PDB file of C-alpha atoms in Angstrom:
ATOM      1  CA  UNK A 130      -9.457  -2.423  64.495  1.00  0.00           C
ATOM      2  CA  UNK A 131     -12.948  -3.279  63.285  1.00  0.00           C
ATOM      3  CA  UNK A 132     -13.698  -4.538  59.788  1.00  0.00           C
ATOM      4  CA  UNK A 133     -15.139  -1.302  58.431  1.00  0.00           C
ATOM      5  CA  UNK A 134     -12.247   0.899  59.539  1.00  0.00           C
ATOM      6  CA  UNK A 135      -9.676  -1.621  58.285  1.00  0.00           C
ATOM      7  CA  UNK A 136     -11.277  -1.798  54.825  1.00  0.00           C
ATOM      8  CA  UNK A 137     -11.528   1.971  54.548  1.00  0.00           C
ATOM      9  CA  UNK A 138      -7.869   2.449  55.441  1.00  0.00           C
ATOM     10  CA  UNK A 139      -6.708  -0.396  53.216  1.00  0.00           C
ATOM     11  CA  UNK A 140      -8.556   0.204  49.971  1.00  0.00           C
ATOM     12  CA  UNK A 141      -9.977   3.732  49.880  1.00  0.00           C
ATOM     13  CA  UNK A 142      -7.688   6.549  48.782  1.00  0.00           C
ATOM     14  CA  UNK A 143      -9.257   9.981  48.543  1.00  0.00           C
ATOM     15  CA  UNK A 144      -9.509  10.930  44.886  1.00  0.00           C
ATOM     16  CA  UNK A 145      -9.303   7.348  43.565  1.00  0.00           C
ATOM     17  CA  UNK A 146     -11.830   5.975  41.088  1.00  0.00           C
ATOM     18  CA  UNK A 147     -13.200   3.623  43.739  1.00  0.00           C
ATOM     19  CA  UNK A 148     -13.552   6.566  46.126  1.00  0.00           C
ATOM     20  CA  UNK A 149     -15.707   8.485  43.667  1.00  0.00           C
ATOM     21  CA  UNK A 150     -17.779   5.506  42.544  1.00  0.00           C
ATOM     22  CA  UNK A 151     -18.663   4.719  46.183  1.00  0.00           C
ATOM     23  CA  UNK A 152     -19.204   8.298  47.236  1.00  0.00           C
ATOM     24  CA  UNK A 153     -22.992   8.296  47.130  1.00  0.00           C
ATOM     25  CA  UNK A 154     -23.685   4.621  47.898  1.00  0.00           C
ATOM     26  CA  UNK A 155     -25.659   4.183  51.136  1.00  0.00           C
ATOM     27  CA  UNK A 156     -23.521   3.299  54.164  1.00  0.00           C
ATOM     28  CA  UNK A 157     -24.737  -0.297  54.593  1.00  0.00           C
ATOM     29  CA  UNK A 158     -24.043  -1.250  50.990  1.00  0.00           C
ATOM     30  CA  UNK A 159     -20.851   0.796  50.962  1.00  0.00           C
ATOM     31  CA  UNK A 160     -19.282  -1.340  53.680  1.00  0.00           C
ATOM     32  CA  UNK A 161     -20.218  -4.555  51.880  1.00  0.00           C
ATOM     33  CA  UNK A 162     -18.716  -3.257  48.629  1.00  0.00           C
ATOM     34  CA  UNK A 163     -15.574  -2.082  50.409  1.00  0.00           C
ATOM     35  CA  UNK A 164     -15.178  -5.457  52.081  1.00  0.00           C
ATOM     36  CA  UNK A 165     -15.391  -7.345  48.775  1.00  0.00           C
ATOM     37  CA  UNK A 166     -12.849  -5.031  47.151  1.00  0.00           C
ATOM     38  CA  UNK A 167     -10.517  -5.305  50.137  1.00  0.00           C
ATOM     39  CA  UNK A 168     -10.674  -9.107  50.092  1.00  0.00           C
ATOM     40  CA  UNK A 169      -9.782  -9.027  46.393  1.00  0.00           C
ATOM     41  CA  UNK A 170      -6.934  -6.584  47.025  1.00  0.00           C
ATOM     42  CA  UNK A 171      -5.485  -8.476  50.012  1.00  0.00           C
ATOM     43  CA  UNK A 172      -4.953 -11.623  47.942  1.00  0.00           C
ATOM     44  CA  UNK A 173      -4.071  -9.965  44.648  1.00  0.00           C
ATOM     45  CA  UNK A 174      -1.306  -7.816  46.140  1.00  0.00           C
ATOM     46  CA  UNK A 175       0.594 -10.810  47.533  1.00  0.00           C
ATOM     47  CA  UNK A 176       2.271 -11.472  44.191  1.00  0.00           C
ATOM     48  CA  UNK A 177       3.607  -7.920  44.124  1.00  0.00           C
ATOM     49  CA  UNK A 178       4.627  -7.608  47.776  1.00  0.00           C
ATOM     50  CA  UNK A 179       6.287 -10.992  48.230  1.00  0.00           C
ATOM     51  CA  UNK A 180       9.402 -11.446  46.128  1.00  0.00           C
ATOM     52  CA  UNK A 181      10.148 -14.711  47.932  1.00  0.00           C
ATOM     53  CA  UNK A 182       8.032 -17.419  46.257  1.00  0.00           C
ATOM     54  CA  UNK A 183       7.928 -19.515  49.417  1.00  0.00           C
ATOM     55  CA  UNK A 184       6.619 -16.611  51.493  1.00  0.00           C
ATOM     56  CA  UNK A 185       3.979 -15.866  48.851  1.00  0.00           C
ATOM     57  CA  UNK A 186       2.952 -19.529  48.867  1.00  0.00           C
ATOM     58  CA  UNK A 187       2.619 -19.476  52.672  1.00  0.00           C
ATOM     59  CA  UNK A 188       0.451 -16.340  52.536  1.00  0.00           C
ATOM     60  CA  UNK A 189      -1.775 -17.926  49.888  1.00  0.00           C
ATOM     61  CA  UNK A 190      -2.153 -21.044  52.023  1.00  0.00           C
ATOM     62  CA  UNK A 191      -3.063 -18.866  55.007  1.00  0.00           C
ATOM     63  CA  UNK A 192      -5.831 -17.179  53.023  1.00  0.00           C
ATOM     64  CA  UNK A 193      -7.210 -20.522  51.848  1.00  0.00           C
ATOM     65  CA  UNK A 194      -7.379 -21.677  55.459  1.00  0.00           C
ATOM     66  CA  UNK A 195      -8.878 -18.352  56.555  1.00  0.00           C
ATOM     67  CA  UNK A 196     -11.688 -18.712  54.033  1.00  0.00           C
ATOM     68  CA  UNK A 197     -12.532 -22.174  55.376  1.00  0.00           C
ATOM     69  CA  UNK A 198     -12.433 -20.841  58.937  1.00  0.00           C
ATOM     70  CA  UNK A 199     -14.679 -17.954  57.922  1.00  0.00           C
ATOM     71  CA  UNK A 200     -17.316 -20.309  56.527  1.00  0.00           C
ATOM     72  CA  UNK A 201     -17.247 -22.163  59.871  1.00  0.00           C
ATOM     73  CA  UNK A 202     -17.806 -18.912  61.776  1.00  0.00           C
ATOM     74  CA  UNK A 203     -14.201 -18.620  62.993  1.00  0.00           C
ATOM     75  CA  UNK A 204     -12.887 -15.659  60.981  1.00  0.00           C
ATOM     76  CA  UNK A 205      -9.754 -13.989  62.379  1.00  0.00           C
ATOM     77  CA  UNK A 206      -8.886 -11.327  59.772  1.00  0.00           C
ATOM     78  CA  UNK A 207     -10.596  -7.896  59.814  1.00  0.00           C
ATOM     79  CA  UNK A 208     -11.696  -8.418  56.202  1.00  0.00           C
ATOM     80  CA  UNK A 209     -13.413 -11.727  56.856  1.00  0.00           C
ATOM     81  CA  UNK A 210     -15.031 -10.826  60.200  1.00  0.00           C
ATOM     82  CA  UNK A 211     -18.127  -9.378  58.523  1.00  0.00           C
ATOM     83  CA  UNK A 212     -18.011 -11.531  55.394  1.00  0.00           C
ATOM     84  CA  UNK A 213     -20.501 -14.203  56.511  1.00  0.00           C
ATOM     85  CA  UNK A 214     -23.053 -11.559  57.474  1.00  0.00           C
ATOM     86  CA  UNK A 215     -22.727  -9.867  54.096  1.00  0.00           C
ATOM     87  CA  UNK A 216     -22.947 -13.197  52.275  1.00  0.00           C
ATOM     88  CA  UNK A 217     -26.209 -14.005  54.047  1.00  0.00           C
ATOM     89  CA  UNK A 218     -27.650 -10.533  53.555  1.00  0.00           C
ATOM     90  CA  UNK A 219     -26.981 -10.403  49.800  1.00  0.00           C
ATOM     91  CA  UNK A 220     -27.398 -14.086  48.865  1.00  0.00           C
ATOM     92  CA  UNK A 221     -23.701 -14.615  48.106  1.00  0.00           C
ATOM     93  CA  UNK A 222     -22.626 -18.265  48.199  1.00  0.00           C
ATOM     94  CA  UNK A 223     -19.364 -19.810  49.346  1.00  0.00           C
ATOM     95  CA  UNK A 224     -18.774 -20.853  45.730  1.00  0.00           C
ATOM     96  CA  UNK A 225     -19.172 -17.216  44.639  1.00  0.00           C
ATOM     97  CA  UNK A 226     -16.395 -16.151  47.007  1.00  0.00           C
ATOM     98  CA  UNK A 227     -14.086 -19.125  46.427  1.00  0.00           C
ATOM     99  CA  UNK A 228     -14.225 -18.767  42.654  1.00  0.00           C
ATOM    100  CA  UNK A 229     -12.656 -15.331  43.068  1.00  0.00           C
ATOM    101  CA  UNK A 230     -10.191 -16.044  45.870  1.00  0.00           C
ATOM    102  CA  UNK A 231      -8.940 -19.400  44.570  1.00  0.00           C
ATOM    103  CA  UNK A 232      -8.369 -18.015  41.067  1.00  0.00           C
ATOM    104  CA  UNK A 233      -6.459 -15.016  42.456  1.00  0.00           C
ATOM    105  CA  UNK A 234      -4.264 -17.383  44.438  1.00  0.00           C
ATOM    106  CA  UNK A 235      -3.537 -19.521  41.357  1.00  0.00           C
ATOM    107  CA  UNK A 236      -2.684 -16.545  39.108  1.00  0.00           C
ATOM    108  CA  UNK A 237      -0.165 -17.627  36.436  1.00  0.00           C
ATOM    109  CA  UNK A 238       2.797 -15.415  35.514  1.00  0.00           C
ATOM    110  CA  UNK A 239       1.813 -15.500  31.831  1.00  0.00           C
ATOM    111  CA  UNK A 240      -1.054 -16.607  29.579  1.00  0.00           C
ATOM    112  CA  UNK A 241      -0.867 -18.762  26.461  1.00  0.00           C
ATOM    113  CA  UNK A 242      -3.858 -17.256  24.649  1.00  0.00           C
ATOM    114  CA  UNK A 243      -6.724 -14.840  25.162  1.00  0.00           C
ATOM    115  CA  UNK A 244      -9.187 -17.555  26.149  1.00  0.00           C
ATOM    116  CA  UNK A 245      -7.028 -18.383  29.155  1.00  0.00           C
ATOM    117  CA  UNK A 246      -6.695 -14.702  30.052  1.00  0.00           C
ATOM    118  CA  UNK A 247     -10.413 -14.051  29.601  1.00  0.00           C
ATOM    119  CA  UNK A 248     -11.309 -16.968  31.885  1.00  0.00           C
ATOM    120  CA  UNK A 249      -8.958 -15.607  34.540  1.00  0.00           C
ATOM    121  CA  UNK A 250     -10.547 -12.143  34.253  1.00  0.00           C
ATOM    122  CA  UNK A 251     -14.066 -13.589  34.456  1.00  0.00           C
ATOM    123  CA  UNK A 252     -13.256 -15.541  37.613  1.00  0.00           C
ATOM    124  CA  UNK A 253     -11.457 -12.668  39.377  1.00  0.00           C
ATOM    125  CA  UNK A 254     -12.517  -9.124  38.515  1.00  0.00           C
ATOM    126  CA  UNK A 255     -15.611 -10.394  36.699  1.00  0.00           C
ATOM    127  CA  UNK A 256     -16.642 -12.297  39.803  1.00  0.00           C
ATOM    128  CA  UNK A 257     -15.945  -9.270  42.004  1.00  0.00           C
ATOM    129  CA  UNK A 258     -18.155  -6.997  39.915  1.00  0.00           C
ATOM    130  CA  UNK A 259     -20.896  -9.625  39.819  1.00  0.00           C
ATOM    131  CA  UNK A 260     -20.844  -9.752  43.627  1.00  0.00           C
ATOM    132  CA  UNK A 261     -20.948  -5.955  43.737  1.00  0.00           C
ATOM    133  CA  UNK A 262     -23.996  -6.020  41.455  1.00  0.00           C
ATOM    134  CA  UNK A 263     -25.711  -8.349  43.926  1.00  0.00           C
ATOM    135  CA  UNK A 264     -25.014  -5.943  46.762  1.00  0.00           C
ATOM    136  CA  UNK A 265     -26.207  -2.924  44.775  1.00  0.00           C
ATOM    137  CA  UNK A 266     -29.446  -4.697  43.891  1.00  0.00           C
ATOM    138  CA  UNK A 267     -30.959  -5.926  40.645  1.00  0.00           C
ATOM    139  CA  UNK A 268     -34.175  -7.210  39.140  1.00  0.00           C
ATOM    140  CA  UNK A 269     -32.935  -9.027  36.056  1.00  0.00           C
ATOM    141  CA  UNK A 270     -30.264 -11.722  35.795  1.00  0.00           C
ATOM    142  CA  UNK A 271     -28.828  -9.933  32.749  1.00  0.00           C
ATOM    143  CA  UNK A 272     -27.455  -7.389  35.210  1.00  0.00           C
ATOM    144  CA  UNK A 273     -25.138 -10.013  36.691  1.00  0.00           C
ATOM    145  CA  UNK A 274     -23.974 -10.972  33.196  1.00  0.00           C
ATOM    146  CA  UNK A 275     -23.322  -7.305  32.410  1.00  0.00           C
ATOM    147  CA  UNK A 276     -21.357  -6.923  35.649  1.00  0.00           C
ATOM    148  CA  UNK A 277     -19.090  -9.791  34.628  1.00  0.00           C
ATOM    149  CA  UNK A 278     -18.437  -8.039  31.318  1.00  0.00           C
ATOM    150  CA  UNK A 279     -17.519  -4.920  33.278  1.00  0.00           C
ATOM    151  CA  UNK A 280     -15.158  -6.940  35.442  1.00  0.00           C
ATOM    152  CA  UNK A 281     -13.317  -8.331  32.424  1.00  0.00           C
ATOM    153  CA  UNK A 282     -13.134  -4.840  30.924  1.00  0.00           C
ATOM    154  CA  UNK A 283     -11.703  -3.346  34.140  1.00  0.00           C
ATOM    155  CA  UNK A 284      -9.156  -6.131  34.563  1.00  0.00           C
ATOM    156  CA  UNK A 285      -7.903  -5.786  30.976  1.00  0.00           C
ATOM    157  CA  UNK A 286      -7.724  -2.017  31.466  1.00  0.00           C
ATOM    158  CA  UNK A 287      -5.655  -2.389  34.650  1.00  0.00           C
ATOM    159  CA  UNK A 288      -3.338  -4.854  32.938  1.00  0.00           C
ATOM    160  CA  UNK A 289      -2.259  -2.357  30.292  1.00  0.00           C
ATOM    161  CA  UNK A 290      -2.283   0.622  32.682  1.00  0.00           C
ATOM    162  CA  UNK A 291      -0.060  -1.290  35.116  1.00  0.00           C
ATOM    163  CA  UNK A 292       2.142  -2.938  32.497  1.00  0.00           C
ATOM    164  CA  UNK A 293       5.265  -1.284  33.888  1.00  0.00           C
ATOM    165  CA  UNK A 294       4.599  -2.551  37.412  1.00  0.00           C
ATOM    166  CA  UNK A 295       3.736  -6.035  36.157  1.00  0.00           C
ATOM    167  CA  UNK A 296       6.854  -6.429  34.030  1.00  0.00           C
ATOM    168  CA  UNK A 297       9.003  -5.234  36.944  1.00  0.00           C
ATOM    169  CA  UNK A 298       7.546  -8.155  38.878  1.00  0.00           C
ATOM    170  CA  UNK A 299       7.934 -10.632  35.978  1.00  0.00           C
ATOM    171  CA  UNK A 300       4.201 -10.823  35.232  1.00  0.00           C
ATOM    172  CA  UNK A 301       2.904 -10.651  31.666  1.00  0.00           C
ATOM    173  CA  UNK A 302      -0.866 -10.285  31.395  1.00  0.00           C
ATOM    174  CA  UNK A 303      -0.869 -10.202  27.600  1.00  0.00           C
ATOM    175  CA  UNK A 304      -1.381 -13.540  25.807  1.00  0.00           C
ATOM    176  CA  UNK A 305       1.667 -15.145  24.210  1.00  0.00           C
ATOM    177  CA  UNK A 306      -0.199 -15.537  20.919  1.00  0.00           C
ATOM    178  CA  UNK A 307      -0.807 -11.780  20.790  1.00  0.00           C
ATOM    179  CA  UNK A 308       2.804 -10.957  21.613  1.00  0.00           C
ATOM    180  CA  UNK A 309       3.797 -13.099  18.644  1.00  0.00           C
ATOM    181  CA  UNK A 310       1.141 -11.435  16.486  1.00  0.00           C
ATOM    182  CA  UNK A 311       2.873  -8.088  17.015  1.00  0.00           C
ATOM    183  CA  UNK A 312       6.457  -9.416  16.797  1.00  0.00           C
ATOM    184  CA  UNK A 313       7.067  -9.039  20.521  1.00  0.00           C
ATOM    185  CA  UNK A 314       8.402 -11.333  23.224  1.00  0.00           C
ATOM    186  CA  UNK A 315       8.248 -11.386  26.997  1.00  0.00           C
ATOM    187  CA  UNK A 316      11.949 -10.460  27.062  1.00  0.00           C
ATOM    188  CA  UNK A 317      11.274  -7.329  24.995  1.00  0.00           C
ATOM    189  CA  UNK A 318       8.502  -6.290  27.394  1.00  0.00           C
ATOM    190  CA  UNK A 319      10.821  -6.802  30.353  1.00  0.00           C
ATOM    191  CA  UNK A 320      13.157  -4.225  28.749  1.00  0.00           C
ATOM    192  CA  UNK A 321      10.301  -1.684  29.029  1.00  0.00           C
ATOM    193  CA  UNK A 322      10.986   0.101  25.769  1.00  0.00           C
ATOM    194  CA  UNK A 323       8.312   2.073  23.904  1.00  0.00           C
ATOM    195  CA  UNK A 324       8.356   0.712  20.349  1.00  0.00           C
ATOM    196  CA  UNK A 325       6.055   0.822  17.340  1.00  0.00           C
ATOM    197  CA  UNK A 326       5.230  -2.846  17.890  1.00  0.00           C
ATOM    198  CA  UNK A 327       4.299  -2.172  21.517  1.00  0.00           C
ATOM    199  CA  UNK A 328       2.105   0.762  20.494  1.00  0.00           C
ATOM    200  CA  UNK A 329       0.307  -1.423  17.949  1.00  0.00           C
ATOM    201  CA  UNK A 330      -0.199  -4.149  20.560  1.00  0.00           C
ATOM    202  CA  UNK A 331      -1.571  -1.724  23.150  1.00  0.00           C
ATOM    203  CA  UNK A 332      -3.849  -0.108  20.560  1.00  0.00           C
ATOM    204  CA  UNK A 333      -5.240  -3.572  19.878  1.00  0.00           C
ATOM    205  CA  UNK A 334      -5.745  -4.137  23.621  1.00  0.00           C
ATOM    206  CA  UNK A 335      -7.435  -0.739  24.035  1.00  0.00           C
ATOM    207  CA  UNK A 336      -9.885  -1.549  21.241  1.00  0.00           C
ATOM    208  CA  UNK A 337     -10.816  -4.804  22.946  1.00  0.00           C
ATOM    209  CA  UNK A 338     -11.389  -2.970  26.239  1.00  0.00           C
ATOM    210  CA  UNK A 339     -13.706  -0.545  24.439  1.00  0.00           C
ATOM    211  CA  UNK A 340     -15.654  -3.484  23.013  1.00  0.00           C
ATOM    212  CA  UNK A 341     -16.116  -4.950  26.500  1.00  0.00           C
ATOM    213  CA  UNK A 342     -17.309  -1.553  27.706  1.00  0.00           C
ATOM    214  CA  UNK A 343     -19.887  -1.371  24.912  1.00  0.00           C
ATOM    215  CA  UNK A 344     -20.989  -4.916  25.715  1.00  0.00           C
ATOM    216  CA  UNK A 345     -21.442  -4.008  29.394  1.00  0.00           C
ATOM    217  CA  UNK A 346     -23.525  -0.919  28.609  1.00  0.00           C
ATOM    218  CA  UNK A 347     -25.630  -2.844  26.077  1.00  0.00           C
ATOM    219  CA  UNK A 348     -26.271  -5.798  28.395  1.00  0.00           C
ATOM    220  CA  UNK A 349     -27.149  -3.760  31.504  1.00  0.00           C
ATOM    221  CA  UNK A 350     -30.989  -3.612  31.655  1.00  0.00           C
ATOM    222  CA  UNK A 351     -32.497  -0.122  31.870  1.00  0.00           C
ATOM    223  CA  UNK A 352     -34.594  -1.238  34.834  1.00  0.00           C
ATOM    224  CA  UNK A 353     -31.452  -1.828  36.919  1.00  0.00           C
ATOM    225  CA  UNK A 354     -29.330   1.136  35.856  1.00  0.00           C
ATOM    226  CA  UNK A 355     -30.367   3.344  38.736  1.00  0.00           C
ATOM    227  CA  UNK A 356     -29.266   0.734  41.280  1.00  0.00           C
ATOM    228  CA  UNK A 357     -26.081  -0.003  39.334  1.00  0.00           C
ATOM    229  CA  UNK A 358     -24.829   3.587  39.146  1.00  0.00           C
ATOM    230  CA  UNK A 359     -21.626   2.639  40.941  1.00  0.00           C
ATOM    231  CA  UNK A 360     -20.799   0.134  38.187  1.00  0.00           C
ATOM    232  CA  UNK A 361     -21.573   2.701  35.486  1.00  0.00           C
ATOM    233  CA  UNK A 362     -19.308   5.258  37.161  1.00  0.00           C
ATOM    234  CA  UNK A 363     -16.448   2.736  37.466  1.00  0.00           C
ATOM    235  CA  UNK A 364     -16.760   1.917  33.777  1.00  0.00           C
ATOM    236  CA  UNK A 365     -16.909   5.538  32.658  1.00  0.00           C
ATOM    237  CA  UNK A 366     -13.923   6.578  34.783  1.00  0.00           C
ATOM    238  CA  UNK A 367     -11.848   3.733  33.365  1.00  0.00           C
ATOM    239  CA  UNK A 368     -12.809   4.565  29.785  1.00  0.00           C
ATOM    240  CA  UNK A 369     -12.054   8.257  30.284  1.00  0.00           C
ATOM    241  CA  UNK A 370      -8.610   7.353  31.624  1.00  0.00           C
ATOM    242  CA  UNK A 371      -8.034   4.962  28.730  1.00  0.00           C
ATOM    243  CA  UNK A 372      -8.864   7.723  26.238  1.00  0.00           C
ATOM    244  CA  UNK A 373      -6.276   9.971  27.898  1.00  0.00           C
ATOM    245  CA  UNK A 374      -3.730   7.153  27.709  1.00  0.00           C
ATOM    246  CA  UNK A 375      -4.434   6.833  23.990  1.00  0.00           C
ATOM    247  CA  UNK A 376      -4.014  10.579  23.477  1.00  0.00           C
ATOM    248  CA  UNK A 377      -0.668  10.229  25.237  1.00  0.00           C
ATOM    249  CA  UNK A 378       0.411   7.524  22.793  1.00  0.00           C
ATOM    250  CA  UNK A 379      -0.085   4.652  25.260  1.00  0.00           C
ATOM    251  CA  UNK A 380       3.362   5.392  26.704  1.00  0.00           C
ATOM    252  CA  UNK A 381       2.763   3.114  29.689  1.00  0.00           C
ATOM    253  CA  UNK A 382       6.466   2.524  30.336  1.00  0.00           C
ATOM    254  CA  UNK A 383       7.159   6.255  30.587  1.00  0.00           C
ATOM    255  CA  UNK A 384       4.444   7.481  32.939  1.00  0.00           C
ATOM    256  CA  UNK A 385       1.108   6.633  34.499  1.00  0.00           C
ATOM    257  CA  UNK A 386      -1.908   8.657  33.368  1.00  0.00           C
ATOM    258  CA  UNK A 387      -4.595   9.658  35.884  1.00  0.00           C
ATOM    259  CA  UNK A 388      -7.658  11.880  35.677  1.00  0.00           C
ATOM    260  CA  UNK A 389      -7.785  14.981  37.835  1.00  0.00           C
ATOM    261  CA  UNK A 390     -10.042  14.791  40.932  1.00  0.00           C
ATOM    262  CA  UNK A 391     -12.261  17.498  39.436  1.00  0.00           C
ATOM    263  CA  UNK A 392     -12.821  15.487  36.249  1.00  0.00           C
ATOM    264  CA  UNK A 393     -13.548  12.339  38.239  1.00  0.00           C
ATOM    265  CA  UNK A 394     -16.095  14.239  40.281  1.00  0.00           C
ATOM    266  CA  UNK A 395     -17.685  15.688  37.142  1.00  0.00           C
ATOM    267  CA  UNK A 396     -18.051  12.211  35.587  1.00  0.00           C
ATOM    268  CA  UNK A 397     -19.508  10.869  38.838  1.00  0.00           C
ATOM    269  CA  UNK A 398     -22.025  13.686  39.204  1.00  0.00           C
ATOM    270  CA  UNK A 399     -23.210  13.203  35.612  1.00  0.00           C
ATOM    271  CA  UNK A 400     -24.450   9.741  36.583  1.00  0.00           C
ATOM    272  CA  UNK A 401     -25.908  10.757  39.912  1.00  0.00           C
ATOM    273  CA  UNK A 402     -28.209  13.523  38.744  1.00  0.00           C
TER     274      UNK A 402
END
């Protein structure tokens, strides 16, 4: 299976937010963007798929070796087969890629404070969105800074949306200091009960996500907005979903909120016309 087909089958689900945000990106850039997202996903999903710590460690080691082989022109995985070409085409450095992949591999099971969590988000999802911004094209360096803000926003959004999945796998992506601030503990989160304290904590998290969204929109230069439509669509789809989660009382342990395909399409088309 070639790289393009593998990435499409692995990461694109019809009706997903990524599906809609990529829908009108030109084919050449679309493959590059898909490849970067698939690379991120391949490494990130290891912690959820591998319950055996030793097996997860072996898979992480394999990916570290694969990245080194890729940079020497000896890629073996469908995701990495076209990576060097894309890196050269869009001025992406080895350090750009390794910052993301190495940080994903070293993901801790919990975070002491928000600074530690923010750094993790910047070096993973923030790095991914910065690389996507390079592929999409830009004139001003502020666009790359804005893309990193978007990446942090999206990662924080996914952490509260996927809180049920994360706690089932013994991951807590909410800082310990903030759990204490709202009279919560990791053990309480593992019980997956909707409480007033949890609602207050998630409301606090949602407000922070909104602030990152506003920062992204403010930082993104007007001159680059046309090229960065994909990033704007991703942000808007996430914020629309977050608003629906808030209307639902942020009951993340009870059900998972999603926008309808029609609404996703409507949001996407608003940016494309």
